Coordinates of C-alpha atoms in Angstrom, one line a residue:
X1 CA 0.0 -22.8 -127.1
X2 CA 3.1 -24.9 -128.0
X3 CA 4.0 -22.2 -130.5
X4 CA 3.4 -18.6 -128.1
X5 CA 5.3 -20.3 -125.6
X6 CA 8.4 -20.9 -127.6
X7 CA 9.5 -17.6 -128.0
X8 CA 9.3 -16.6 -124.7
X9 CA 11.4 -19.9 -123.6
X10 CA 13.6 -18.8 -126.3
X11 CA 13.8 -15.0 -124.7
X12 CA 14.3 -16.1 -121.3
X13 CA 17.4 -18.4 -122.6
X14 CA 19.1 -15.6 -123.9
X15 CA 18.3 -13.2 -121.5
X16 CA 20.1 -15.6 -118.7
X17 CA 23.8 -15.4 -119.8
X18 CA 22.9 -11.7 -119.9
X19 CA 21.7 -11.4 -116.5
X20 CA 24.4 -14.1 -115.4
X21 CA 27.1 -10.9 -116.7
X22 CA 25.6 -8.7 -114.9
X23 CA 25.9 -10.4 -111.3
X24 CA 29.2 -11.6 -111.7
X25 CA 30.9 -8.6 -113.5
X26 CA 28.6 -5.4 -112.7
X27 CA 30.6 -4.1 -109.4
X28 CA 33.9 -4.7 -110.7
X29 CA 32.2 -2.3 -114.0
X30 CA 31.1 0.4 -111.8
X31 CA 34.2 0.6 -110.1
X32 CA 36.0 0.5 -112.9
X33 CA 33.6 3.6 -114.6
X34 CA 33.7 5.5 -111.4
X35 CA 37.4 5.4 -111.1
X36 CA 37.4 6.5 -114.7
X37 CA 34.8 9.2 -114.5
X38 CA 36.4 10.8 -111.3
X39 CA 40.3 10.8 -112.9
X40 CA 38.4 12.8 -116.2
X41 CA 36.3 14.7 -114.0
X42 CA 38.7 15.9 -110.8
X43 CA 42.4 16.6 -111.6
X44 CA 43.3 16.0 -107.9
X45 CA 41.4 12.5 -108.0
X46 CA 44.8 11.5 -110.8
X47 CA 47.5 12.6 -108.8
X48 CA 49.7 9.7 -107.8
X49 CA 49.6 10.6 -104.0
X50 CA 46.0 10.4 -104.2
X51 CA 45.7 6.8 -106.0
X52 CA 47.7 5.8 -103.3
X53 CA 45.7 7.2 -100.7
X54 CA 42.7 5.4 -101.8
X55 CA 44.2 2.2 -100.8
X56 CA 45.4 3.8 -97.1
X57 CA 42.4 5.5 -96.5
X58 CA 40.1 2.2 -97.6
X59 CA 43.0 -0.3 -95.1
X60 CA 40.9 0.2 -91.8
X61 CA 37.6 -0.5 -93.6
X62 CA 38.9 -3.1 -95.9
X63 CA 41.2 -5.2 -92.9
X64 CA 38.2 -4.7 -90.4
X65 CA 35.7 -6.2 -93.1
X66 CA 37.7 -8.6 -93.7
X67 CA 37.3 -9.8 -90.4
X68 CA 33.8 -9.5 -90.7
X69 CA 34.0 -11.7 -93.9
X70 CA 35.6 -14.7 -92.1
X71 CA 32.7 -14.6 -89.7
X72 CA 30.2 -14.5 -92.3
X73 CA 31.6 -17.7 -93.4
X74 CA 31.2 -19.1 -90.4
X75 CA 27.3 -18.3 -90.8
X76 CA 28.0 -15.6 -88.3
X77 CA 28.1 -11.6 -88.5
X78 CA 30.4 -9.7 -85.7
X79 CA 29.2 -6.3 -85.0
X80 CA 31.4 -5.8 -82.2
X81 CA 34.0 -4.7 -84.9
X82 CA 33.7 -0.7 -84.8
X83 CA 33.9 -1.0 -80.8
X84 CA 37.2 -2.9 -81.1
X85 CA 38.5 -1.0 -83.5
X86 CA 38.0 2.0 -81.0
X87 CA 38.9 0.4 -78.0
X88 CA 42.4 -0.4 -80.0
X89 CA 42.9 3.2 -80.3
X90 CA 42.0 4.0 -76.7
X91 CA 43.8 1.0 -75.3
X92 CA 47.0 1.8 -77.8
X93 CA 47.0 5.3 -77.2
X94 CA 46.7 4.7 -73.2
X95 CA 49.6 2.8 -73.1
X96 CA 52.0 4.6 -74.7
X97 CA 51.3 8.0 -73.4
X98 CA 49.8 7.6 -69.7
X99 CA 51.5 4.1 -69.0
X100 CA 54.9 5.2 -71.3
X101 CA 55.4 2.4 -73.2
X102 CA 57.1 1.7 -76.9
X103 CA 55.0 1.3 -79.8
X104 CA 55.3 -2.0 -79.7
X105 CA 53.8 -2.6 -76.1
X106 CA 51.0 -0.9 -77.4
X107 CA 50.5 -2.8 -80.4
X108 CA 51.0 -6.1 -78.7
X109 CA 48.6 -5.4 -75.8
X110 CA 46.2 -4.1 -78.3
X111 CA 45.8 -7.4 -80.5
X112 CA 46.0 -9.3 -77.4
X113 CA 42.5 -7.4 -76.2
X114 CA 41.2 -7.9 -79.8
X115 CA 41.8 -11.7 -79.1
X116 CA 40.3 -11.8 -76.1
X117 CA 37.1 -10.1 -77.0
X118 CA 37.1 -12.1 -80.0
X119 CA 37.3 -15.3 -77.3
X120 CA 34.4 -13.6 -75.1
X121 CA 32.4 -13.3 -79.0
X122 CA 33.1 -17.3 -79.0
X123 CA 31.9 -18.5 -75.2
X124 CA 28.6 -16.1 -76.0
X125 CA 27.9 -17.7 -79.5
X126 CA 29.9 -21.7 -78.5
X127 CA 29.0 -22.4 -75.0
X128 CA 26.1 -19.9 -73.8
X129 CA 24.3 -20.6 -77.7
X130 CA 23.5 -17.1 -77.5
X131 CA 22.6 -15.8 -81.7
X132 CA 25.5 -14.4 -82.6
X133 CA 24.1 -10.7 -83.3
X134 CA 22.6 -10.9 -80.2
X135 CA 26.3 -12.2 -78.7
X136 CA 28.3 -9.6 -80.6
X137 CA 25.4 -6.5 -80.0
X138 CA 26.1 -7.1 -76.3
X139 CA 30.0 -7.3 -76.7
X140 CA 29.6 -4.0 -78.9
X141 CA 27.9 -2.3 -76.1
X142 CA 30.1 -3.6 -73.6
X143 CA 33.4 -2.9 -75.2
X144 CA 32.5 0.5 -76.0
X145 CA 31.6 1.7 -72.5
X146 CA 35.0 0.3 -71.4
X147 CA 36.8 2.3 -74.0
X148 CA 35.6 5.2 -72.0
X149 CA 36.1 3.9 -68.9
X150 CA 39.3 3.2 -69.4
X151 CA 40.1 7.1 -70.6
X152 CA 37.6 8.3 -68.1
X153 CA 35.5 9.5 -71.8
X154 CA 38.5 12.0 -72.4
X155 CA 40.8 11.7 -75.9
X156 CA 44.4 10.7 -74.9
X157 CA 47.5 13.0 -77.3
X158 CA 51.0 13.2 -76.5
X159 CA 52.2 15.4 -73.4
X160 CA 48.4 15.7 -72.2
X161 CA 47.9 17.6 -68.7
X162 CA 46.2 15.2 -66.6
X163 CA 43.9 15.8 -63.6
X164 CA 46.3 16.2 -61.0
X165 CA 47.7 18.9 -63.4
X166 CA 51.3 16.8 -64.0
X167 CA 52.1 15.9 -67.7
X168 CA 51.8 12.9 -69.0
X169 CA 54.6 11.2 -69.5
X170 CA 54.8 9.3 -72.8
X171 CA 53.7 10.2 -76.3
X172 CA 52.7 8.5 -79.8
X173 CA 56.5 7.2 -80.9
X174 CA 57.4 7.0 -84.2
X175 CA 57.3 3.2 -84.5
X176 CA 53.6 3.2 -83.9
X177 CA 53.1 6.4 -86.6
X178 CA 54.9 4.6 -89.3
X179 CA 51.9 2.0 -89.3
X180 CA 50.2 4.5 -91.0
X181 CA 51.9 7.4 -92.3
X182 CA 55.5 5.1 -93.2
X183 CA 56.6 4.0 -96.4
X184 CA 58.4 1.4 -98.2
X185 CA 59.7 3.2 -101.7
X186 CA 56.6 4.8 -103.2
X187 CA 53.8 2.7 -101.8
X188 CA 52.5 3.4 -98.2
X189 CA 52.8 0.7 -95.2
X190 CA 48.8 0.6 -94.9
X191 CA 48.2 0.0 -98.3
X192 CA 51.2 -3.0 -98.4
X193 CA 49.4 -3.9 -95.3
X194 CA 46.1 -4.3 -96.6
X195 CA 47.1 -6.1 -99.4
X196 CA 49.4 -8.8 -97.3
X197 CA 46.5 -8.9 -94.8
X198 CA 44.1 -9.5 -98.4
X199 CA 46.3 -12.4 -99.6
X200 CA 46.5 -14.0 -96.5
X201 CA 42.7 -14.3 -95.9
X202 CA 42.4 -15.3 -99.4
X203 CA 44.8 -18.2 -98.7
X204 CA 43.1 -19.0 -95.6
X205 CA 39.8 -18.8 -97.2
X206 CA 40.6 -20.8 -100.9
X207 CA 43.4 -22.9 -100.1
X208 CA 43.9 -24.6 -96.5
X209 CA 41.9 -26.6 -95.6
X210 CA 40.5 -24.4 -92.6
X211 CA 39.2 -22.5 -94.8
X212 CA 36.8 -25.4 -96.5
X213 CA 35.9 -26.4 -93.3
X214 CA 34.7 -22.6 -92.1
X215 CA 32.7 -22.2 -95.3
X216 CA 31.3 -26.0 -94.4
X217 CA 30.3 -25.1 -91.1
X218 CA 28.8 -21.9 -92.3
X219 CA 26.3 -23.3 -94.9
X220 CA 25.2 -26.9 -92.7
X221 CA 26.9 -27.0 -88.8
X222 CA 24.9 -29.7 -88.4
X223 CA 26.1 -32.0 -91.3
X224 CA 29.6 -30.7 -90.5
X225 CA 29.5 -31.6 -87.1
X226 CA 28.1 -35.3 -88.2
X227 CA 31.0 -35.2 -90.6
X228 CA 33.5 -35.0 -87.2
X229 CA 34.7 -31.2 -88.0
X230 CA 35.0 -29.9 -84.7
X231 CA 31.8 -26.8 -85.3
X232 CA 32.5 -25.0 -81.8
X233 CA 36.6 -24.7 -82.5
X234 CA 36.1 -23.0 -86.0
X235 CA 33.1 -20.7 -85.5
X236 CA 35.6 -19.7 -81.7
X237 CA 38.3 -19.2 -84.7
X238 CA 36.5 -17.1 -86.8
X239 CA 35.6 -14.4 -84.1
X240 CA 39.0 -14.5 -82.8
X241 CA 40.7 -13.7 -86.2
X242 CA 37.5 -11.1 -86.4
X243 CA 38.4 -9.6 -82.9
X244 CA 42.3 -8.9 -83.7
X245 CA 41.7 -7.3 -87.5
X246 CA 39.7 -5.5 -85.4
X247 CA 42.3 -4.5 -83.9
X248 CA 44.9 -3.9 -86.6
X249 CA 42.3 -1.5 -88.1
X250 CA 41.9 0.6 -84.8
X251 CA 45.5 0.5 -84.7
X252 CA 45.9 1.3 -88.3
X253 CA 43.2 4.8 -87.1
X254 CA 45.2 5.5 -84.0
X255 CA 48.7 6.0 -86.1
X256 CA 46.7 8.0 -88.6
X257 CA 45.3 10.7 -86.4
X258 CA 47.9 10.5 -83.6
X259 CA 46.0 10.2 -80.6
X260 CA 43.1 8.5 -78.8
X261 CA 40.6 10.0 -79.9
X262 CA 37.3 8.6 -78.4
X263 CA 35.2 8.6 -81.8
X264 CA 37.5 7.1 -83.6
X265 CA 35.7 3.7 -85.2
X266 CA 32.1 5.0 -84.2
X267 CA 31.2 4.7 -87.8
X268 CA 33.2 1.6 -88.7
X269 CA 31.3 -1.2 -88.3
X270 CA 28.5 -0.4 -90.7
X271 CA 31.3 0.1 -93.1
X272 CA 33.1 -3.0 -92.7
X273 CA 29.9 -4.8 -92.7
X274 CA 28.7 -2.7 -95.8
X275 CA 32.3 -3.9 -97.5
X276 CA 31.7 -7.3 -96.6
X277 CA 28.8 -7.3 -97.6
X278 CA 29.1 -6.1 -101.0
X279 CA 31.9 -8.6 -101.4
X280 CA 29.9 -11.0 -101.5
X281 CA 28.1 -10.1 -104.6
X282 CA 31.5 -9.8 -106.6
X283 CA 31.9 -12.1 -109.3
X284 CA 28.9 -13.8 -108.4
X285 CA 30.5 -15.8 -106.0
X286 CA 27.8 -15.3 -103.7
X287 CA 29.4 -16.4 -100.4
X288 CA 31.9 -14.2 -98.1
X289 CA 35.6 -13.8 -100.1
X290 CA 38.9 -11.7 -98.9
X291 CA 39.3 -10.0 -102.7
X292 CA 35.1 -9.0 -102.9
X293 CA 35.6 -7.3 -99.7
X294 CA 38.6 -5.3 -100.6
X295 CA 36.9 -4.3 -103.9
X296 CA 34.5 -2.9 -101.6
X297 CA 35.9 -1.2 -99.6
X298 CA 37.8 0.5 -102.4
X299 CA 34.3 0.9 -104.4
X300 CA 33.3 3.1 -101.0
X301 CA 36.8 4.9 -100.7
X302 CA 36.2 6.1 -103.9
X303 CA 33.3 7.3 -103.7
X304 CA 33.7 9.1 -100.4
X305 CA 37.0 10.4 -102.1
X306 CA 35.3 11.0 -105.1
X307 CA 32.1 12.9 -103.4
X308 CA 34.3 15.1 -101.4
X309 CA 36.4 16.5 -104.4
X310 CA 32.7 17.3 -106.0
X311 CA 32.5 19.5 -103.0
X312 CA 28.8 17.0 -102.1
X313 CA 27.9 16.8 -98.5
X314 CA 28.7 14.2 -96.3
X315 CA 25.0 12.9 -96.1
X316 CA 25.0 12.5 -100.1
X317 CA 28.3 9.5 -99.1
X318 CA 25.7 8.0 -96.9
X319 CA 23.4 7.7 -99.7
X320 CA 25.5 6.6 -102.2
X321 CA 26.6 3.8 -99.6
X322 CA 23.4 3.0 -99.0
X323 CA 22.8 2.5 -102.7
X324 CA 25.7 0.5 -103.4
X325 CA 24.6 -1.8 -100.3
X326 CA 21.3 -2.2 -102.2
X327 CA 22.0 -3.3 -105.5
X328 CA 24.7 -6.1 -103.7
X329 CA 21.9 -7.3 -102.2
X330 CA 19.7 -7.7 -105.5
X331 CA 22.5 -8.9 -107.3
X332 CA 22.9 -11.9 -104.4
X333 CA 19.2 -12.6 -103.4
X334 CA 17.1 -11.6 -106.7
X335 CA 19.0 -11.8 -110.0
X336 CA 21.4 -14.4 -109.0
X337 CA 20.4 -17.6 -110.1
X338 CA 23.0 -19.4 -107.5
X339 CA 22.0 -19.3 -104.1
X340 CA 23.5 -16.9 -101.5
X341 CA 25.0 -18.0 -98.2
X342 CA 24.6 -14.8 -96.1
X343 CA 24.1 -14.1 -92.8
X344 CA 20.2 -14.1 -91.3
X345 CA 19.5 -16.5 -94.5
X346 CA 18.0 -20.1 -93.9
X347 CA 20.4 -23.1 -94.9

């Protein structure tokens, strides 16, 4: 028995480091091959406008997933993301064309209402020990029906007749457009933003000392709090930072389509959770991180890019998201030989 048995220890051995590859390095690969494949295959895909526009099309997703990141770490999942995002386009848009303010009125009062629902988040989850997808599900619901109160379920653009038939007397200025169709030299604002936004999550995340303590709280509250750390003030702190990225995103949409559109961020949180999500398989790290989320959310931009220039359908980039979202999962829970701290998973 001694001698079959051998063998197969020996196979398994080497099959490990093998397998060990594959989780850590297999979605930077396939982005890597599907970035390569679409520049051969689509001559549009290579032009430089276009590599750029990866990056400003993937900023909402990426900066609202990173949001939802930093409450992963906190053992937590915020699906009230995609309502704040649209309520920051409502809200934003609202304010500068029916209450005629500056763009920066609207972005201030718009982070301010991402804090405070990120706040709300933290008394459901802190103080009413309500589960958090149970917490943020009801804020999702709540937010979204004030979005349309608030714009009585109309879309808000510059100029718009109102009921009473007067015009409305403000517009989208072009402070607030520059947040997403400015530049600095070649590189557009979103994508700088999403990358300063990136680094400081990382930096949060890797090297403060909040950031230990979120990703301590995340896999044992209850040893943390016998360890002193204060388990109520950084789980609030996690869906407060989640609540105003929320935010910027929904911002970031608003300046994009210039106007309040009432859709806009409908399909954004199972995107930034996808992205999250998926970020947590990269490099088989295995727990929530700011760079595995924005290789996620560029993986998906490229593929939705990608997809479209192959002239597929729109359900085919559900799929395909769908698909990426699986084989994350199997690369964290099954072939992972390190255990994953994710959300819904027992510590």
């Amino acid at each position: 028995m001694a001698t079959e048995s051998l063998p197969a220890t020996s196979f398994a051995a080497r099959a490990l480091p093998v397998r060990e590859a594959i989780v850590r390095y297999g979605f930077v690969a396939v982005t890597v091959i599907l970035i390569g494949y679409f520049l051969i295959s689509q001559p549009n895909f290579r032009t430089s406008s276009n590599l750029w526009g990866l990056l400003v099309y993937a900023a909402p997703v990426g900066i609202a997933g990173l949001g939802v990141t930093i409450a992963m770490t906190v053992g937590g999942l915020d699906l009230s993301v995609g309502s704040v995002a649209g309520f920051a386009v409502s809200l934003s848009a609202w304010t500068m064309v029916i209450g005629n303010q500056v763009g920066g009125v609207a972005i201030g009062v718009a982070l301010v209402a991402g804090a405070l629902v990120g706040l709300i988040n933290a008394a459901l989850i802190v103080w009413a020990r309500i589960p958090d997808l149970l917490a943020t599900l009801t804020t999702m619901f709540a937010i979204q029906g004030l979005k349309l109160v608030l714009v009585d379920g109309k879309s808000i653009s510059s100029r718009m007749t109102l009921d009473d038939g007067s015009t409305a007397p403000g517009k989208f200025t072009d402070g607030f457009l520059y947040l997403a169709q400015g530049k600095i030299g070649p590189v557009p604002f979103p994508a700088i933003l999403l990358i300063v936004i990136s680094v400081l999550v990382w930096f949060l995340l890797e090297k403060t000392r909040w950031g230990r303590l979120l990703y301590a709280v995340g896999a044992n509250p209850e040893a943390s709090r016998l360890a002193g750390v204060r388990v109520g003030l950084y789980r609030s702190a996690a869906y407060v930072a989640a609540g105003v990225l929320a935010s910027v995103a929904g911002l970031l949409l608003a300046a994009r389509i210039g106007q309040g559109d009432v859709s806009a961020g409908n399909s954004l949180l199972l995107d930034a959770v996808a992205v999250a999500l998926v970020g947590t398989s990269v490099l088989g790290r295995n727990v929530p991180n700011a760079w595995g989320t924005v290789l996620g959310a560029i993986l998906i931009t490229t593929m939705v890019v990608g997809f479209s220039m192959m002239g597929l359908p729109y359900y085919v980039q559900d799929v395909a998201k769908g698909a990426v979202l699986l084989v994350a999962l199997l690369f964290s829970y099954t072939l992972s030989t390190r255990r994953a701290t994710l959300p819904g998973q027992p510590t």
